[in-house]
Tab-separated table of C-alpha atoms in Angstrom:
chain	number	residue	atom	x	y	z
I	1	ALA	CA	0.117	-0.034	0.020
I	2	GLN	CA	2.870	1.977	0.619
I	3	VAL	CA	4.805	1.810	-2.427
I	4	GLN	CA	1.354	2.290	-4.426
I	5	GLU	CA	0.767	5.677	-2.827
I	6	GLU	CA	3.974	6.752	-3.112
I	7	LEU	CA	3.955	5.573	-7.070
I	8	GLU	CA	0.437	7.838	-6.893
I	9	THR	CA	2.318	10.604	-5.557
I	10	ALA	CA	4.679	10.416	-8.390
I	11	GLY	CA	2.193	10.410	-10.974
I	12	VAL	CA	2.811	6.760	-12.373
I	13	ILE	CA	-0.471	5.246	-11.422
I	14	ASP	CA	-3.905	5.762	-12.292
I	15	PRO	CA	-5.818	5.779	-8.816
I	16	LEU	CA	-9.383	4.115	-9.948
I	17	THR	CA	-7.732	1.259	-11.339
I	18	THR	CA	-4.379	1.131	-9.614
I	19	LEU	CA	-2.557	0.382	-13.382
I	20	TYR	CA	0.188	2.623	-14.683
I	21	ASN	CA	-1.166	6.107	-15.876
I	22	ARG	CA	-1.006	7.081	-20.002
I	23	MET	CA	2.370	9.367	-19.215
I	24	GLU	CA	3.794	6.481	-17.749
I	25	MET	CA	2.558	3.755	-20.137
I	26	SER	CA	3.740	6.139	-23.217
I	27	LYS	CA	6.982	6.511	-20.700
I	28	ARG	CA	7.429	2.292	-20.890
I	29	ILE	CA	6.643	2.126	-24.416
I	30	LYS	CA	9.623	4.533	-25.305
I	31	GLN	CA	11.842	2.478	-23.198
I	32	GLU	CA	10.667	-0.656	-25.115
I	33	LYS	CA	11.241	0.402	-28.332
I	34	ASN	CA	15.011	1.891	-26.876
I	35	ARG	CA	15.632	-1.722	-25.598
I	36	ALA	CA	14.550	-3.471	-28.405
I	37	ASP	CA	16.916	-1.689	-30.122
I	38	ARG	CA	20.049	-2.011	-27.988
I	39	SER	CA	19.474	-5.895	-27.576
I	40	VAL	CA	17.522	-7.349	-30.618
I	41	ALA	CA	18.792	-7.870	-33.911
I	42	VAL	CA	17.348	-5.801	-36.784
I	43	GLY	CA	14.032	-6.743	-37.882
I	44	GLU	CA	12.935	-9.043	-34.815
I	45	PRO	CA	10.279	-8.720	-32.794
I	46	GLY	CA	10.811	-5.988	-29.880
I	47	PHE	CA	7.380	-5.764	-28.574
I	48	ALA	CA	3.604	-5.616	-29.134
I	49	LEU	CA	0.834	-2.684	-28.303
I	50	LEU	CA	-2.485	-3.441	-27.530
I	51	ILE	CA	-5.054	-0.742	-26.956
I	52	ILE	CA	-8.157	-1.923	-25.855
I	53	ASP	CA	-12.009	-0.021	-25.828
I	54	LEU	CA	-14.021	-0.941	-23.203
I	55	GLU	CA	-17.689	-0.778	-24.893
I	56	GLY	CA	-20.662	-0.591	-22.975
I	57	PHE	CA	-19.506	1.246	-20.182
I	58	ARG	CA	-20.909	4.629	-20.913
I	59	GLU	CA	-24.803	2.904	-20.926
I	60	ILE	CA	-23.849	1.656	-17.247
I	61	ASN	CA	-22.096	4.650	-16.140
I	62	SER	CA	-25.193	6.858	-17.369
I	63	SER	CA	-27.556	4.301	-16.228
I	64	TYR	CA	-26.775	2.710	-13.387
I	65	GLY	CA	-24.078	5.574	-11.606
I	66	MET	CA	-20.372	6.563	-11.348
I	67	GLU	CA	-19.827	4.589	-8.446
I	68	ALA	CA	-21.068	1.677	-10.468
I	69	GLY	CA	-18.871	2.737	-13.803
I	70	ASP	CA	-16.013	3.311	-11.263
I	71	LYS	CA	-16.197	-0.177	-9.884
I	72	LEU	CA	-16.498	-1.516	-13.331
I	73	LEU	CA	-13.322	0.042	-14.691
I	74	LYS	CA	-11.605	-1.400	-11.853
I	75	ARG	CA	-12.607	-4.798	-12.351
I	76	PHE	CA	-12.052	-4.700	-15.648
I	77	GLY	CA	-8.175	-3.548	-15.033
I	78	ILE	CA	-8.024	-6.998	-12.900
I	79	PHE	CA	-9.660	-8.936	-15.032
I	80	LEU	CA	-7.367	-7.950	-18.162
I	81	LYS	CA	-3.850	-8.162	-15.794
I	82	ALA	CA	-5.502	-11.615	-15.185
I	83	SER	CA	-5.844	-12.316	-18.953
I	84	VAL	CA	-2.007	-11.554	-20.350
I	85	ARG	CA	1.349	-12.682	-19.402
I	86	ALA	CA	2.494	-11.653	-16.094
I	87	TYR	CA	5.395	-9.836	-18.030
I	88	ASP	CA	3.097	-7.923	-19.860
I	89	VAL	CA	2.866	-3.960	-18.890
I	90	VAL	CA	-1.280	-3.296	-18.563
I	91	GLY	CA	-2.298	0.599	-18.047
I	92	ARG	CA	-5.581	2.841	-18.170
I	93	PHE	CA	-5.026	5.421	-20.999
I	94	GLY	CA	-8.413	7.012	-19.585
I	95	GLY	CA	-11.725	6.996	-19.939
I	96	ASP	CA	-12.563	3.117	-20.760
I	97	GLU	CA	-9.363	2.743	-22.645
I	98	PHE	CA	-6.615	0.166	-21.741
I	99	ALA	CA	-3.471	-0.270	-23.150
I	100	VAL	CA	-1.038	-3.400	-22.604
I	101	ILE	CA	2.898	-4.261	-23.402
I	102	LEU	CA	3.615	-7.335	-24.899
I	103	PRO	CA	7.394	-7.222	-24.705
I	104	GLY	CA	8.766	-9.525	-27.309
I	105	ALA	CA	5.853	-10.413	-29.033
I	106	THR	CA	5.328	-10.824	-32.611
I	107	LYS	CA	2.073	-9.395	-34.257
I	108	ASP	CA	0.761	-13.072	-34.326
I	109	GLN	CA	1.194	-13.490	-31.149
I	110	ALA	CA	-0.279	-10.233	-29.715
I	111	SER	CA	-3.526	-11.119	-32.154
I	112	ARG	CA	-3.521	-14.576	-30.429
I	113	ILE	CA	-3.465	-12.691	-26.734
I	114	ALA	CA	-6.192	-10.415	-28.404
I	115	LYS	CA	-8.417	-13.350	-29.479
I	116	GLU	CA	-8.101	-14.825	-26.070
I	117	ILE	CA	-8.876	-11.518	-24.012
I	118	LEU	CA	-12.152	-11.478	-26.365
I	119	GLU	CA	-12.969	-14.786	-25.511
I	120	LYS	CA	-12.594	-14.536	-21.947
I	121	LEU	CA	-14.726	-11.519	-21.516
I	122	GLY	CA	-17.501	-13.167	-23.781
I	123	THR	CA	-17.998	-15.604	-20.491
I	124	TRP	CA	-16.787	-12.739	-17.672
I	125	THR	CA	-20.176	-12.246	-15.881
I	126	ASP	CA	-18.488	-11.459	-12.714
I	127	PHE	CA	-19.653	-7.288	-13.308
I	128	ARG	CA	-23.422	-7.739	-13.142
I	129	ARG	CA	-22.972	-9.439	-9.588
I	130	GLU	CA	-21.055	-6.533	-8.521
I	131	LEU	CA	-23.369	-3.937	-10.566
I	132	SER	CA	-26.298	-5.644	-8.856
I	133	ARG	CA	-24.900	-5.041	-5.385
I	134	LEU	CA	-24.267	-1.345	-6.384
I	135	SER	CA	-27.350	-0.671	-8.204
I	136	GLY	CA	-30.006	-2.642	-6.319
I	137	LYS	CA	-31.440	-4.544	-9.177
I	138	SER	CA	-31.371	-8.754	-9.428
I	139	GLU	CA	-28.716	-10.543	-11.593
I	140	GLU	CA	-31.522	-11.738	-13.747
I	141	GLU	CA	-32.862	-8.215	-14.381
I	142	LEU	CA	-28.968	-7.084	-15.359
I	143	SER	CA	-28.618	-10.556	-17.913
I	144	LYS	CA	-28.960	-8.751	-21.189
I	145	LEU	CA	-26.470	-6.814	-20.147
I	146	GLU	CA	-22.866	-6.901	-22.078
I	147	LEU	CA	-19.744	-5.586	-22.120
I	148	ASP	CA	-17.768	-6.051	-25.373
I	149	CYS	CA	-14.307	-4.422	-26.328
I	150	SER	CA	-12.519	-3.499	-29.586
I	151	ILE	CA	-8.528	-4.425	-29.537
I	152	GLY	CA	-6.108	-2.342	-31.880
I	153	ILE	CA	-2.617	-3.936	-32.379
I	154	SER	CA	0.382	-2.739	-33.574
I	155	ASP	CA	4.128	-3.940	-33.245
I	156	TYR	CA	7.561	-2.553	-33.384
I	157	ARG	CA	10.364	-4.695	-34.884
I	158	SER	CA	13.957	-3.558	-34.033
I	159	GLN	CA	15.444	-0.947	-36.083
I	160	GLY	CA	19.182	-1.205	-34.253
I	161	ARG	CA	21.086	1.271	-32.339
I	162	ARG	CA	21.225	3.920	-35.090
I	163	SER	CA	17.158	3.891	-35.249
I	164	THR	CA	15.563	7.630	-35.428
I	165	HIS	CA	11.937	5.594	-35.255
I	166	ASN	CA	10.024	7.605	-33.366
I	167	ALA	CA	7.960	5.157	-30.220
I	168	ASP	CA	4.778	7.408	-30.593
I	169	VAL	CA	4.210	5.724	-34.242
I	170	VAL	CA	3.212	2.541	-32.807
I	171	THR	CA	0.716	4.022	-30.233
I	172	SER	CA	-1.036	6.217	-33.414
I	173	ARG	CA	-0.567	2.551	-35.427
I	174	ALA	CA	-2.708	0.903	-32.575
I	175	GLU	CA	-4.989	3.780	-32.302
I	176	TYR	CA	-5.813	3.461	-35.628
I	177	ALA	CA	-6.395	-0.358	-35.587
I	178	LEU	CA	-8.697	0.092	-33.141
I	179	TYR	CA	-10.699	2.694	-34.895
I	180	ARG	CA	-11.043	0.017	-37.405
I	181	ALA	CA	-11.911	-2.734	-35.048
I	182	ARG	CA	-14.847	-0.166	-34.118
I	183	ARG	CA	-15.952	0.289	-36.999
I	184	SER	CA	-16.810	-3.489	-37.987
I	185	GLY	CA	-18.792	-4.417	-34.978
I	186	LYS	CA	-18.733	-5.586	-31.449
I	187	ARG	CA	-15.775	-7.947	-29.893
I	188	ARG	CA	-13.254	-7.636	-32.932
I	189	TYR	CA	-9.321	-6.885	-32.799
I	190	PHE	CA	-7.480	-5.556	-35.663
I	191	ALA	CA	-3.675	-5.343	-36.281
I	192	TRP	CA	-2.286	-2.670	-37.814
I	193	GLY	CA	0.286	-4.070	-40.832
I	194	GLY	CA	-0.891	-2.337	-44.666
I	195	GLU	CA	-3.874	-2.313	-46.832
I	196	LYS	CA	-5.702	-5.011	-44.505
I	197	GLU	CA	-5.216	-5.781	-41.046
I	198	LYS	CA	-5.617	-9.024	-39.469
I	199	GLY	CA	-9.092	-9.833	-38.194
I	200	ASP	CA	-10.676	-7.474	-41.008
I	201	ALA	CA	-13.799	-9.208	-43.060
């Protein structure tokens, strides 16, 4: 608790979800890029990035109150950490948007992880139990309430020690892929990579 309080004071942790905040995630993306350029052969996988948009949150927030919405975001953060590898870095970008840094992952590996997150989310019903407690409604009344998310994926391959590549490009590509995922419907993922991203219908 003391360590977390110190991190929050330092502006590293999102106080609601206790995940890293956007500023810290941006810093760590740059660190991963630099690590890859120093220690990974040119052209080999450095890391991948997932940007995740939680869908259905705004409806819950407006219908059941901010307390319920805040609780849901915190629970989704716990769910997300449990759905990725132990050494992956999970953070909240803000609002209902989250990010995961996958060290050493290829685009295909990141796509498999994204697919697993979506599959697990389809069977995750704990949020209804928690929402029932907060709203006073029965779980049966909330049975039709669904949570979905869209996931954008990008990756970074080592450019070597002399790289001038901007780490922010990795984030902007993942954000564009997220836009493509949202446009295609619920519970979809896309990986940036040219004219036709993975997962495109």
